[in-house]
XYZ file of C-alpha atoms in Angstrom:
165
model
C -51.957 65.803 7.445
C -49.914 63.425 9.260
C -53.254 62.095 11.344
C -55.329 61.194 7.680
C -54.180 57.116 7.817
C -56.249 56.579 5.083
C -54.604 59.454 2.170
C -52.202 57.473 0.319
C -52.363 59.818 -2.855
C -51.350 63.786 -2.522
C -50.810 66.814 -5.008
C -49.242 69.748 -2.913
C -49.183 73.358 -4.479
C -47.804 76.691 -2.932
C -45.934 76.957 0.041
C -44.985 74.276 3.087
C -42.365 74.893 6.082
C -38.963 73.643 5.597
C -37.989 70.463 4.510
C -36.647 69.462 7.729
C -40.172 70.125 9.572
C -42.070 68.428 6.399
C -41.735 64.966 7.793
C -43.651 65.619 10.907
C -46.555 66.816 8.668
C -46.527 64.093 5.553
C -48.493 60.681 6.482
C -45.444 57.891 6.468
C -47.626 55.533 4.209
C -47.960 57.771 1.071
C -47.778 55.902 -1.900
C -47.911 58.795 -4.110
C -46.913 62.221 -3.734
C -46.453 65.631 -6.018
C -44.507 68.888 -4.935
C -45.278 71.748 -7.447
C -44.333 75.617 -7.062
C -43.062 75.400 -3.763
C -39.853 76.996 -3.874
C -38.080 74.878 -1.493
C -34.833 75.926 -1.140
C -33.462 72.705 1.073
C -33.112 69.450 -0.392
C -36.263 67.738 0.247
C -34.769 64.549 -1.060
C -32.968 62.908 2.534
C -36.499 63.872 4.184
C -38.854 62.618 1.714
C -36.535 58.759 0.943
C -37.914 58.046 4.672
C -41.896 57.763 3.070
C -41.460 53.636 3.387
C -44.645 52.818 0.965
C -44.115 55.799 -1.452
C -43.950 54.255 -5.249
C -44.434 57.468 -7.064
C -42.916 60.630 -6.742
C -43.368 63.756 -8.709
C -40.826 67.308 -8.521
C -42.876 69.221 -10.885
C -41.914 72.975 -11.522
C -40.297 74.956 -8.931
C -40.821 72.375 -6.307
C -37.434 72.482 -5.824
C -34.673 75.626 -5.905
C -31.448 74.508 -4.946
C -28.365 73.434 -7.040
C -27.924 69.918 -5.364
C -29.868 67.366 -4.677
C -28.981 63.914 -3.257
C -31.051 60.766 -2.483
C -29.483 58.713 0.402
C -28.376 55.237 0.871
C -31.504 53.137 2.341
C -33.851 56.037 1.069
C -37.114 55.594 -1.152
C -37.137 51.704 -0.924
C -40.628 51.286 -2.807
C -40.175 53.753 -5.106
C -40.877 52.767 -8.662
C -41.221 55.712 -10.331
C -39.539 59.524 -10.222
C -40.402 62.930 -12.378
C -38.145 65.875 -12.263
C -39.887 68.526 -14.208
C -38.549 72.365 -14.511
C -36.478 72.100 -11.692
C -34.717 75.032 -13.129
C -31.318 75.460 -10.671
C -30.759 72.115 -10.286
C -27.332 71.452 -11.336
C -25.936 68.003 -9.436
C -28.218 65.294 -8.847
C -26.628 62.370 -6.672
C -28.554 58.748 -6.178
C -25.835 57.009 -3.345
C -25.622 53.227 -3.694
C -28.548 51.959 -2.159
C -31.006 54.180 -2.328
C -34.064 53.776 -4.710
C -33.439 50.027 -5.234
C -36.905 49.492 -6.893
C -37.002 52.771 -9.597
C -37.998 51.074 -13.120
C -38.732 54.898 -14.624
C -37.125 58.052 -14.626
C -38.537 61.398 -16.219
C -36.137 64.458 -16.717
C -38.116 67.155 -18.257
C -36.431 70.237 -19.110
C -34.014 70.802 -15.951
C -31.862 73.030 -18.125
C -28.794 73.366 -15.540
C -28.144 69.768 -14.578
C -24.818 69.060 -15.724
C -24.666 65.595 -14.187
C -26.514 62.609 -12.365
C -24.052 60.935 -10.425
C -25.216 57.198 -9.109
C -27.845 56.132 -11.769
C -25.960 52.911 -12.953
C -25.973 51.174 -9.784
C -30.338 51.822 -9.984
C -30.575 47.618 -10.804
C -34.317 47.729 -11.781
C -33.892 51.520 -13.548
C -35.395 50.064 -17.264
C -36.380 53.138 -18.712
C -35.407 56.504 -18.516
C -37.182 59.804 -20.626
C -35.343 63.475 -21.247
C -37.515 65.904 -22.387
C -35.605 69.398 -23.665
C -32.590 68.601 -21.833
C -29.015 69.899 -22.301
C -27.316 67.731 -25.168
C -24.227 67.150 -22.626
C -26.280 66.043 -20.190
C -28.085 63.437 -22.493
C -24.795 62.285 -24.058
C -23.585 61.788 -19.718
C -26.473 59.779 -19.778
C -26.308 57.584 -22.441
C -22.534 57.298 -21.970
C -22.944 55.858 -18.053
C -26.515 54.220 -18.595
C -26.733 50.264 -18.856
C -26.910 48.526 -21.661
C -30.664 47.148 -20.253
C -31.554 51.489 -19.850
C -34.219 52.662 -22.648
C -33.218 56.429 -23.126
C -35.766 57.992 -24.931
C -35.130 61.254 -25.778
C -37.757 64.027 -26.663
C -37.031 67.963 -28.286
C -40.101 69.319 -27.926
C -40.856 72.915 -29.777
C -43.943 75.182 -28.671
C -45.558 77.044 -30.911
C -48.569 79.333 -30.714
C -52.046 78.382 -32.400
C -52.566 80.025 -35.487
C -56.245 80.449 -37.483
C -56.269 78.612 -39.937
């Protein structure tokens, strides 16, 4: 994949080597990328910072399955906008000074083990920030170490099945 110069947008589903050996094979000028059901077990986070032009990035469900994940100092400088979605064992989530300097949005949907996001105040453009079906300690951590320029919206969403009517 590495060779496509012109892919700036891609969706990957299933299975890819280890994190370590993913940088060799992602193009270094994504703008966009998605991770979905790959059961990565290595924090992809230290590898994936070093995409230069990436603006969007997407952790959708079981992308990831480790407890901690940390994005490093210098790391994602473009990126604008981050999704964590079902990321099921995450429990510590660390953003070290310097890293993501440009991240206006942040989605959190229903990572029910994080306990805490360690780093988010010192995001300077961070501007809004969503939690869908998350813990109620870890949306009162939030809130409690958020800026006073941080939208928190918070959503409780309830499924239920379609009935005849």
């Amino acid at each position: 994949m590495a060779q496509h110069s012109n892919l700036c947008s891609l969706y990957l589903l299933g299975s890819l080597p280890p994190a370590n050996k993913l940088s060799s094979l992602l193009p270094s000028y994504l703008r966009k990328l998605t991770l979905s059901m790959l059961k990565l077990e290595e924090d992809t986070m230290p590898v994936l910072g070093q995409l230069q032009d990436l603006s969007i990035l997407r952790l959708f469900a079981d992308s990831y399955m480790g407890p901690r994940m940390t994005c490093v100092s210098g790391g994602f400088p473009k990126l604008r906008i981050l999704k964590l979605w079902m990321l099921e064992k995450l429990k510590h989530w660390t953003v070290q000074d310097g890293a993501m300097p440009l991240l206006q949005e942040l989605e959190i949907r229903r990572c029910d083990q994080l306990e805490n996001s360690d780093g988010l105040q010192q995001l300077p453009n961070l501007n809004e920030v969503v939690l869908t079906n998350m813990p109620q300690s870890f949306v009162e951590k939030l809130r409690g170490s958020s800026g006073n320029n941080v939208f928190v919206k918070v959503n409780n969403w309830e499924f239920s099945r379609y009935q005849d009517i």
